[in-house]
PDB file of C-alpha atoms in Angstrom:
ATOM      1  CA  UNK K 457      13.809 104.455 -53.423  1.00 37.00           C
ATOM      2  CA  UNK K 458      12.866 100.958 -54.554  1.00 45.00           C
ATOM      3  CA  UNK K 459      11.464  99.992 -57.809  1.00 48.00           C
ATOM      4  CA  UNK K 460       7.804 101.302 -58.321  1.00 52.00           C
ATOM      5  CA  UNK K 461       7.285  99.073 -61.207  1.00 52.00           C
ATOM      6  CA  UNK K 462       6.420  95.714 -59.279  1.00 54.00           C
ATOM      7  CA  UNK K 463       6.487  93.317 -62.551  1.00 57.00           C
ATOM      8  CA  UNK K 464       9.974  94.517 -63.417  1.00 62.00           C
ATOM      9  CA  UNK K 465      11.088  94.789 -59.950  1.00 64.00           C
ATOM     10  CA  UNK K 466      10.069  90.687 -59.972  1.00 70.00           C
ATOM     11  CA  UNK K 467      11.952  89.882 -62.903  1.00 75.00           C
ATOM     12  CA  UNK K 468      15.388  89.909 -61.294  1.00 83.00           C
ATOM     13  CA  UNK K 469      14.458  87.951 -58.266  1.00 93.00           C
ATOM     14  CA  UNK K 470      15.977  84.480 -57.521  1.00 96.00           C
ATOM     15  CA  UNK K 471      14.687  83.851 -54.129  1.00 97.00           C
ATOM     16  CA  UNK K 472      11.617  84.663 -51.727  1.00 97.00           C
ATOM     17  CA  UNK K 473      12.309  84.757 -47.872  1.00 97.00           C
ATOM     18  CA  UNK K 474       9.128  84.468 -45.863  1.00 97.00           C
ATOM     19  CA  UNK K 475       8.457  85.268 -42.181  1.00 95.00           C
ATOM     20  CA  UNK K 476       6.266  82.771 -40.515  1.00 94.00           C
ATOM     21  CA  UNK K 477       4.310  84.117 -37.480  1.00 89.00           C
ATOM     22  CA  UNK K 478       1.594  86.597 -39.144  1.00 89.00           C
ATOM     23  CA  UNK K 479       2.434  85.734 -42.657  1.00 93.00           C
ATOM     24  CA  UNK K 480       1.738  81.916 -42.695  1.00 94.00           C
ATOM     25  CA  UNK K 481      -0.034  81.587 -39.421  1.00 89.00           C
ATOM     26  CA  UNK K 482      -1.357  83.294 -36.559  1.00 81.00           C
ATOM     27  CA  UNK K 483       0.133  82.690 -33.164  1.00 72.00           C
ATOM     28  CA  UNK K 484      -1.823  81.421 -30.079  1.00 65.00           C
ATOM     29  CA  UNK K 485      -2.755  78.694 -27.776  1.00 62.00           C
ATOM     30  CA  UNK K 486      -3.354  75.383 -29.240  1.00 62.00           C
ATOM     31  CA  UNK K 487      -3.115  74.129 -32.792  1.00 69.00           C
ATOM     32  CA  UNK K 488      -1.331  76.213 -35.356  1.00 79.00           C
ATOM     33  CA  UNK K 489      -4.025  77.741 -37.882  1.00 84.00           C
ATOM     34  CA  UNK K 490      -2.515  78.719 -41.305  1.00 91.00           C
ATOM     35  CA  UNK K 491      -3.877  82.061 -42.736  1.00 91.00           C
ATOM     36  CA  UNK K 492      -6.005  81.565 -45.320  1.00 92.00           C
ATOM     37  CA  UNK K 493      -4.041  81.108 -48.857  1.00 93.00           C
ATOM     38  CA  UNK K 494      -0.818  80.832 -47.148  1.00 95.00           C
ATOM     39  CA  UNK K 495      -0.118  76.980 -47.613  1.00 95.00           C
ATOM     40  CA  UNK K 496      -0.932  77.551 -51.205  1.00 95.00           C
ATOM     41  CA  UNK K 497       1.174  80.314 -51.544  1.00 94.00           C
ATOM     42  CA  UNK K 498       4.266  78.327 -50.309  1.00 96.00           C
ATOM     43  CA  UNK K 499       3.367  75.494 -52.597  1.00 96.00           C
ATOM     44  CA  UNK K 500       3.131  77.516 -55.507  1.00 95.00           C
ATOM     45  CA  UNK K 501       6.349  79.129 -54.595  1.00 95.00           C
ATOM     46  CA  UNK K 502       8.234  75.955 -54.327  1.00 95.00           C
ATOM     47  CA  UNK K 503       6.848  74.723 -57.831  1.00 95.00           C
ATOM     48  CA  UNK K 504       8.443  77.989 -59.037  1.00 94.00           C
ATOM     49  CA  UNK K 505      12.216  78.483 -60.201  1.00 94.00           C
ATOM     50  CA  UNK K 506      12.493  80.479 -56.738  1.00 96.00           C
ATOM     51  CA  UNK K 507      14.688  79.608 -54.090  1.00 97.00           C
ATOM     52  CA  UNK K 508      12.534  79.833 -50.906  1.00 97.00           C
ATOM     53  CA  UNK K 509      13.400  80.398 -47.368  1.00 97.00           C
ATOM     54  CA  UNK K 510      11.867  81.108 -43.995  1.00 97.00           C
ATOM     55  CA  UNK K 511      13.438  83.731 -41.703  1.00 96.00           C
ATOM     56  CA  UNK K 512      11.932  84.222 -38.162  1.00 94.00           C
ATOM     57  CA  UNK K 513      12.340  85.671 -34.864  1.00 92.00           C
ATOM     58  CA  UNK K 514      10.403  82.662 -33.266  1.00 90.00           C
ATOM     59  CA  UNK K 515      12.073  82.360 -30.015  1.00 92.00           C
ATOM     60  CA  UNK K 516       9.207  80.014 -27.808  1.00 91.00           C
ATOM     61  CA  UNK K 517      10.343  76.814 -28.973  1.00 90.00           C
ATOM     62  CA  UNK K 518      12.998  74.662 -31.144  1.00 92.00           C
ATOM     63  CA  UNK K 519      12.979  74.727 -34.877  1.00 91.00           C
ATOM     64  CA  UNK K 520      12.182  71.032 -34.910  1.00 92.00           C
ATOM     65  CA  UNK K 521       8.954  71.638 -32.731  1.00 90.00           C
ATOM     66  CA  UNK K 522       7.482  74.661 -34.490  1.00 87.00           C
ATOM     67  CA  UNK K 523       8.328  73.441 -37.915  1.00 93.00           C
ATOM     68  CA  UNK K 524       6.538  70.099 -36.759  1.00 93.00           C
ATOM     69  CA  UNK K 525       3.231  71.939 -36.074  1.00 90.00           C
ATOM     70  CA  UNK K 526       3.536  73.856 -39.555  1.00 93.00           C
ATOM     71  CA  UNK K 527       3.952  70.717 -41.224  1.00 95.00           C
ATOM     72  CA  UNK K 528       0.831  69.267 -39.298  1.00 93.00           C
ATOM     73  CA  UNK K 529      -0.963  72.836 -40.607  1.00 91.00           C
ATOM     74  CA  UNK K 530      -0.229  71.732 -44.096  1.00 94.00           C
ATOM     75  CA  UNK K 531       3.001  73.579 -44.787  1.00 96.00           C
ATOM     76  CA  UNK K 532       5.623  71.753 -46.849  1.00 96.00           C
ATOM     77  CA  UNK K 533       8.514  72.972 -45.113  1.00 96.00           C
ATOM     78  CA  UNK K 534      11.553  71.438 -43.408  1.00 96.00           C
ATOM     79  CA  UNK K 535      13.913  72.498 -40.532  1.00 95.00           C
ATOM     80  CA  UNK K 536      16.737  73.099 -42.969  1.00 95.00           C
ATOM     81  CA  UNK K 537      14.866  76.021 -44.777  1.00 97.00           C
ATOM     82  CA  UNK K 538      14.427  77.983 -41.405  1.00 96.00           C
ATOM     83  CA  UNK K 539      16.623  80.466 -39.795  1.00 96.00           C
ATOM     84  CA  UNK K 540      15.944  81.288 -36.277  1.00 95.00           C
ATOM     85  CA  UNK K 541      17.715  83.455 -33.921  1.00 95.00           C
ATOM     86  CA  UNK K 542      18.508  80.636 -31.336  1.00 95.00           C
ATOM     87  CA  UNK K 543      20.894  78.424 -33.302  1.00 93.00           C
ATOM     88  CA  UNK K 544      22.523  81.539 -34.641  1.00 93.00           C
ATOM     89  CA  UNK K 545      23.016  83.078 -30.774  1.00 96.00           C
ATOM     90  CA  UNK K 546      24.604  79.586 -30.054  1.00 96.00           C
ATOM     91  CA  UNK K 547      26.921  79.766 -32.840  1.00 93.00           C
ATOM     92  CA  UNK K 548      28.124  83.364 -31.783  1.00 95.00           C
ATOM     93  CA  UNK K 549      28.429  82.362 -27.907  1.00 97.00           C
ATOM     94  CA  UNK K 550      30.706  79.560 -29.097  1.00 97.00           C
ATOM     95  CA  UNK K 551      32.752  81.666 -30.838  1.00 95.00           C
ATOM     96  CA  UNK K 552      33.488  84.160 -28.256  1.00 96.00           C
ATOM     97  CA  UNK K 553      33.734  81.639 -25.269  1.00 96.00           C
ATOM     98  CA  UNK K 554      30.727  83.164 -23.460  1.00 98.00           C
ATOM     99  CA  UNK K 555      28.616  81.481 -20.987  1.00 98.00           C
ATOM    100  CA  UNK K 556      25.155  82.685 -20.698  1.00 98.00           C
ATOM    101  CA  UNK K 557      22.493  83.681 -18.097  1.00 98.00           C
ATOM    102  CA  UNK K 558      19.401  82.617 -20.056  1.00 98.00           C
ATOM    103  CA  UNK K 559      16.053  84.660 -19.970  1.00 98.00           C
ATOM    104  CA  UNK K 560      14.170  82.818 -22.567  1.00 97.00           C
ATOM    105  CA  UNK K 561      10.882  80.527 -23.100  1.00 96.00           C
ATOM    106  CA  UNK K 562      11.138  77.011 -21.758  1.00 96.00           C
ATOM    107  CA  UNK K 563      10.477  75.644 -24.932  1.00 94.00           C
ATOM    108  CA  UNK K 564      13.945  77.125 -26.288  1.00 95.00           C
ATOM    109  CA  UNK K 565      16.397  75.786 -23.594  1.00 96.00           C
ATOM    110  CA  UNK K 566      17.002  72.689 -25.545  1.00 95.00           C
ATOM    111  CA  UNK K 567      18.828  74.943 -28.179  1.00 94.00           C
ATOM    112  CA  UNK K 568      21.512  75.921 -25.682  1.00 97.00           C
ATOM    113  CA  UNK K 569      22.413  72.603 -24.017  1.00 96.00           C
ATOM    114  CA  UNK K 570      25.708  72.180 -25.619  1.00 95.00           C
ATOM    115  CA  UNK K 571      26.750  75.350 -23.922  1.00 97.00           C
ATOM    116  CA  UNK K 572      28.352  75.808 -20.588  1.00 97.00           C
ATOM    117  CA  UNK K 573      26.180  78.178 -18.361  1.00 97.00           C
ATOM    118  CA  UNK K 574      28.051  78.091 -15.237  1.00 97.00           C
ATOM    119  CA  UNK K 575      29.213  81.348 -13.726  1.00 97.00           C
ATOM    120  CA  UNK K 576      27.610  83.274 -16.665  1.00 98.00           C
ATOM    121  CA  UNK K 577      29.477  86.153 -18.283  1.00 98.00           C
ATOM    122  CA  UNK K 578      26.496  87.577 -20.592  1.00 98.00           C
ATOM    123  CA  UNK K 579      22.930  87.356 -20.670  1.00 98.00           C
ATOM    124  CA  UNK K 580      20.573  85.929 -23.706  1.00 98.00           C
ATOM    125  CA  UNK K 581      17.113  87.225 -23.835  1.00 98.00           C
ATOM    126  CA  UNK K 582      14.021  85.652 -25.996  1.00 97.00           C
ATOM    127  CA  UNK K 583      10.483  85.815 -25.822  1.00 95.00           C
ATOM    128  CA  UNK K 584      10.094  84.622 -22.588  1.00 96.00           C
ATOM    129  CA  UNK K 585       6.262  85.084 -22.266  1.00 92.00           C
ATOM    130  CA  UNK K 586       5.329  84.231 -18.776  1.00 94.00           C
ATOM    131  CA  UNK K 587       8.819  83.864 -17.659  1.00 95.00           C
ATOM    132  CA  UNK K 588       9.278  87.893 -17.813  1.00 96.00           C
ATOM    133  CA  UNK K 589       8.492  87.974 -14.204  1.00 97.00           C
ATOM    134  CA  UNK K 590      10.156  90.921 -11.966  1.00 97.00           C
ATOM    135  CA  UNK K 591      12.023  88.105 -10.268  1.00 98.00           C
ATOM    136  CA  UNK K 592      13.452  86.790 -13.435  1.00 98.00           C
ATOM    137  CA  UNK K 593      13.847  90.080 -15.082  1.00 98.00           C
ATOM    138  CA  UNK K 594      16.024  91.314 -11.920  1.00 98.00           C
ATOM    139  CA  UNK K 595      18.243  88.039 -11.888  1.00 98.00           C
ATOM    140  CA  UNK K 596      19.305  88.789 -15.080  1.00 98.00           C
ATOM    141  CA  UNK K 597      20.120  92.565 -14.397  1.00 98.00           C
ATOM    142  CA  UNK K 598      22.195  91.535 -11.599  1.00 98.00           C
ATOM    143  CA  UNK K 599      23.815  89.264 -13.640  1.00 98.00           C
ATOM    144  CA  UNK K 600      24.785  92.025 -16.164  1.00 98.00           C
ATOM    145  CA  UNK K 601      25.456  94.705 -13.317  1.00 98.00           C
ATOM    146  CA  UNK K 602      27.784  92.426 -11.735  1.00 97.00           C
ATOM    147  CA  UNK K 603      30.023  92.164 -14.869  1.00 97.00           C
ATOM    148  CA  UNK K 604      33.090  94.264 -15.893  1.00 96.00           C
ATOM    149  CA  UNK K 605      31.979  94.453 -19.252  1.00 95.00           C
ATOM    150  CA  UNK K 606      28.516  93.681 -19.319  1.00 97.00           C
ATOM    151  CA  UNK K 607      27.048  91.804 -22.567  1.00 98.00           C
ATOM    152  CA  UNK K 608      23.392  91.396 -23.403  1.00 98.00           C
ATOM    153  CA  UNK K 609      22.031  89.669 -26.411  1.00 98.00           C
ATOM    154  CA  UNK K 610      18.486  89.779 -27.448  1.00 97.00           C
ATOM    155  CA  UNK K 611      17.094  87.258 -29.828  1.00 96.00           C
ATOM    156  CA  UNK K 612      15.287  90.046 -32.051  1.00 93.00           C
ATOM    157  CA  UNK K 613      13.726  93.395 -31.013  1.00 92.00           C
ATOM    158  CA  UNK K 614      10.028  93.422 -31.927  1.00 89.00           C
ATOM    159  CA  UNK K 615       7.766  95.403 -29.915  1.00 91.00           C
ATOM    160  CA  UNK K 616       4.912  93.260 -30.028  1.00 88.00           C
ATOM    161  CA  UNK K 617       3.158  90.683 -32.186  1.00 83.00           C
ATOM    162  CA  UNK K 618      -0.075  89.316 -32.891  1.00 79.00           C
ATOM    163  CA  UNK K 619      -1.573  86.157 -31.189  1.00 79.00           C
ATOM    164  CA  UNK K 620      -5.172  85.022 -31.841  1.00 75.00           C
ATOM    165  CA  UNK K 621      -6.350  86.582 -28.836  1.00 80.00           C
ATOM    166  CA  UNK K 622      -5.049  90.113 -29.515  1.00 83.00           C
ATOM    167  CA  UNK K 623      -1.403  91.870 -29.755  1.00 86.00           C
ATOM    168  CA  UNK K 624       1.509  90.751 -27.198  1.00 89.00           C
ATOM    169  CA  UNK K 625       4.605  92.304 -25.910  1.00 93.00           C
ATOM    170  CA  UNK K 626       7.659  91.218 -27.487  1.00 93.00           C
ATOM    171  CA  UNK K 627      11.129  90.625 -26.261  1.00 96.00           C
ATOM    172  CA  UNK K 628      12.215  94.294 -27.712  1.00 95.00           C
ATOM    173  CA  UNK K 629      10.241  95.870 -24.577  1.00 97.00           C
ATOM    174  CA  UNK K 630      12.236  93.968 -21.848  1.00 98.00           C
ATOM    175  CA  UNK K 631      15.309  94.261 -23.650  1.00 98.00           C
ATOM    176  CA  UNK K 632      15.088  98.041 -23.289  1.00 98.00           C
ATOM    177  CA  UNK K 633      14.518  97.768 -19.828  1.00 98.00           C
ATOM    178  CA  UNK K 634      17.646  96.066 -19.107  1.00 98.00           C
ATOM    179  CA  UNK K 635      19.520  98.122 -21.589  1.00 98.00           C
ATOM    180  CA  UNK K 636      18.155 101.080 -19.602  1.00 98.00           C
ATOM    181  CA  UNK K 637      19.063  99.783 -16.195  1.00 98.00           C
ATOM    182  CA  UNK K 638      22.319  98.732 -17.014  1.00 97.00           C
ATOM    183  CA  UNK K 639      23.242 101.590 -19.205  1.00 97.00           C
ATOM    184  CA  UNK K 640      24.366  99.256 -22.257  1.00 97.00           C
ATOM    185  CA  UNK K 641      23.376  98.689 -25.527  1.00 97.00           C
ATOM    186  CA  UNK K 642      22.316  95.016 -26.760  1.00 97.00           C
ATOM    187  CA  UNK K 643      23.466  92.677 -29.625  1.00 97.00           C
ATOM    188  CA  UNK K 644      20.547  91.789 -31.872  1.00 95.00           C
ATOM    189  CA  UNK K 645      20.427  88.411 -33.124  1.00 95.00           C
ATOM    190  CA  UNK K 646      17.695  87.964 -35.328  1.00 91.00           C
ATOM    191  CA  UNK K 647      15.649  90.365 -37.652  1.00 93.00           C
ATOM    192  CA  UNK K 648      16.508  93.204 -38.361  1.00 92.00           C
ATOM    193  CA  UNK K 649      20.051  92.590 -37.797  1.00 92.00           C
ATOM    194  CA  UNK K 650      22.245  92.634 -40.990  1.00 92.00           C
ATOM    195  CA  UNK K 651      24.323  89.777 -39.975  1.00 90.00           C
ATOM    196  CA  UNK K 652      21.052  87.397 -39.614  1.00 93.00           C
ATOM    197  CA  UNK K 653      19.817  88.262 -43.098  1.00 95.00           C
ATOM    198  CA  UNK K 654      23.162  87.893 -44.470  1.00 94.00           C
ATOM    199  CA  UNK K 655      23.362  84.172 -43.153  1.00 93.00           C
ATOM    200  CA  UNK K 656      20.287  83.292 -45.074  1.00 95.00           C
ATOM    201  CA  UNK K 657      21.661  85.117 -48.447  1.00 96.00           C
ATOM    202  CA  UNK K 658      24.936  83.135 -47.788  1.00 95.00           C
ATOM    203  CA  UNK K 659      22.864  79.967 -47.444  1.00 96.00           C
ATOM    204  CA  UNK K 660      21.360  80.506 -51.118  1.00 97.00           C
ATOM    205  CA  UNK K 661      24.494  82.119 -52.422  1.00 97.00           C
ATOM    206  CA  UNK K 662      22.628  84.841 -53.749  1.00 97.00           C
ATOM    207  CA  UNK K 663      23.357  88.846 -53.618  1.00 96.00           C
ATOM    208  CA  UNK K 664      20.708  90.925 -51.795  1.00 96.00           C
ATOM    209  CA  UNK K 665      19.161  92.395 -54.905  1.00 93.00           C
ATOM    210  CA  UNK K 666      17.908  88.808 -55.934  1.00 96.00           C
ATOM    211  CA  UNK K 667      15.949  88.359 -53.028  1.00 96.00           C
ATOM    212  CA  UNK K 668      12.656  89.598 -51.763  1.00 96.00           C
ATOM    213  CA  UNK K 669      11.407  89.492 -48.210  1.00 96.00           C
ATOM    214  CA  UNK K 670       8.068  89.029 -47.567  1.00 95.00           C
ATOM    215  CA  UNK K 671       6.409  89.980 -43.638  1.00 94.00           C
ATOM    216  CA  UNK K 672       3.834  91.508 -41.509  1.00 91.00           C
ATOM    217  CA  UNK K 673       6.384  93.391 -39.403  1.00 90.00           C
ATOM    218  CA  UNK K 674       7.408  97.309 -41.402  1.00 90.00           C
ATOM    219  CA  UNK K 675      10.665  97.677 -39.245  1.00 90.00           C
ATOM    220  CA  UNK K 676      11.802  94.408 -38.457  1.00 90.00           C
ATOM    221  CA  UNK K 677      10.858  92.213 -41.868  1.00 93.00           C
ATOM    222  CA  UNK K 678      10.546  94.789 -44.601  1.00 93.00           C
ATOM    223  CA  UNK K 679      12.596  97.547 -43.308  1.00 93.00           C
ATOM    224  CA  UNK K 680      15.585  95.147 -42.125  1.00 93.00           C
ATOM    225  CA  UNK K 681      15.489  93.475 -45.306  1.00 94.00           C
ATOM    226  CA  UNK K 682      15.564  96.564 -47.487  1.00 94.00           C
ATOM    227  CA  UNK K 683      18.405  98.071 -45.163  1.00 93.00           C
ATOM    228  CA  UNK K 684      20.421  95.277 -46.532  1.00 93.00           C
ATOM    229  CA  UNK K 685      19.734  95.843 -49.821  1.00 94.00           C
ATOM    230  CA  UNK K 686      16.686  93.182 -50.495  1.00 95.00           C
ATOM    231  CA  UNK K 687      13.621  93.945 -51.715  1.00 92.00           C
ATOM    232  CA  UNK K 688      10.780  94.168 -49.201  1.00 92.00           C
ATOM    233  CA  UNK K 689       6.939  93.458 -49.046  1.00 92.00           C
ATOM    234  CA  UNK K 690       4.430  94.104 -46.133  1.00 91.00           C
ATOM    235  CA  UNK K 691       1.594  91.866 -45.930  1.00 90.00           C
ATOM    236  CA  UNK K 692      -1.849  92.894 -44.225  1.00 87.00           C
ATOM    237  CA  UNK K 693      -2.032  90.001 -42.045  1.00 87.00           C
ATOM    238  CA  UNK K 694      -0.587  89.544 -38.867  1.00 85.00           C
ATOM    239  CA  UNK K 695       0.563  92.377 -36.824  1.00 80.00           C
ATOM    240  CA  UNK K 696      -0.342  94.746 -39.741  1.00 78.00           C
ATOM    241  CA  UNK K 697      -2.482  97.710 -39.088  1.00 62.00           C
ATOM    242  CA  UNK K 698      -2.970 101.152 -40.686  1.00 47.00           C
ATOM    243  CA  UNK K 699      -1.867 102.880 -37.095  1.00 46.00           C
ATOM    244  CA  UNK K 700       1.563 100.895 -36.933  1.00 53.00           C
ATOM    245  CA  UNK K 701       2.076 101.665 -40.861  1.00 52.00           C
ATOM    246  CA  UNK K 702       1.642 105.154 -40.362  1.00 46.00           C
ATOM    247  CA  UNK K 703       3.619 105.389 -37.241  1.00 48.00           C
ATOM    248  CA  UNK K 704       6.772 103.545 -38.467  1.00 46.00           C
ATOM    249  CA  UNK K 705       7.160 105.009 -41.830  1.00 41.00           C
ATOM    250  CA  UNK K 706       9.614 107.602 -40.826  1.00 33.00           C
ATOM    251  CA  UNK K 707      12.545 105.795 -39.688  1.00 36.00           C
ATOM    252  CA  UNK K 708      12.781 103.576 -43.280  1.00 32.00           C
ATOM    253  CA  UNK K 709      11.293 106.431 -45.423  1.00 35.00           C
ATOM    254  CA  UNK K 710      13.950 106.039 -47.665  1.00 34.00           C
ATOM    255  CA  UNK K 711      13.586 102.268 -48.122  1.00 32.00           C
ATOM    256  CA  UNK K 712       9.982 102.013 -48.665  1.00 36.00           C
ATOM    257  CA  UNK K 713       8.304 100.977 -51.733  1.00 38.00           C
ATOM    258  CA  UNK K 714       5.566 103.626 -52.237  1.00 33.00           C
ATOM    259  CA  UNK K 715       5.235 102.824 -48.981  1.00 36.00           C
ATOM    260  CA  UNK K 716       5.969  99.355 -48.405  1.00 40.00           C
ATOM    261  CA  UNK K 717       3.946  98.288 -51.707  1.00 39.00           C
ATOM    262  CA  UNK K 718       2.482  96.124 -52.938  1.00 40.00           C
ATOM    263  CA  UNK K 719       0.769  94.794 -50.053  1.00 44.00           C
ATOM    264  CA  UNK K 720      -0.539  91.187 -50.238  1.00 47.00           C
ATOM    265  CA  UNK K 721      -4.056  90.736 -48.599  1.00 47.00           C
ATOM    266  CA  UNK K 722      -5.685  87.252 -47.453  1.00 47.00           C
ATOM    267  CA  UNK K 723      -6.221  84.997 -48.973  1.00 46.00           C
ATOM    268  CA  UNK K 724      -2.788  85.016 -50.626  1.00 49.00           C
ATOM    269  CA  UNK K 725      -2.198  86.106 -54.127  1.00 50.00           C
ATOM    270  CA  UNK K 726       0.665  87.230 -56.478  1.00 46.00           C
TER     271      UNK K 726
END
């Protein structure tokens, strides 16, 4: 069980890792709108002695594009501070000599320009939004089912996330469909993968107990971080809801902070 004495728990911290969508801003069409208080919270963290990184499962745009939108919204943030699944996936694919069939959002395609995609021997699936058509899912299925040793990479495994117009299905739903159809288990690159969190820790040169993860997703953000030995806090913005909190406590019960406490509510405060 995590430390219930929040001030005592915080004294050992050397870094904070923030999720983006649902924590700093709400996703949706048009301009990126900052959640009240979030810009000020980032500025306050940057002016402190703590290291700060941003860890996101954003897979609808390249990092430079969505970081530019955040900068326009007022956030002091650079590409080098942001960890997202696509660059991590490219590194894995190159290391293993794999040629991907991509089922991803058009905005993410440039991240994979350096890879050979002829005669694919694996499938990479991300949050493809409108690209999640029957035809595109079936094309990915046919690639996998035609391989002697099918390999499926998923850029996250979220069930849903919040946009300005309501909740939206995430990549995990479609990942599960391909897993079921092909009788395989996807390799998840992104939260809550321990390897993904470890890459952030390695970049900062810190141990898990020295780092706090703040997110709106109890399983992928809070639970994933705590499973790696990091502290985890859930905010009451983004996809947070009482119903979700109750329904997802059970799998992570041993990691929760009384449970998932303290919770920050907008406007941000510490």
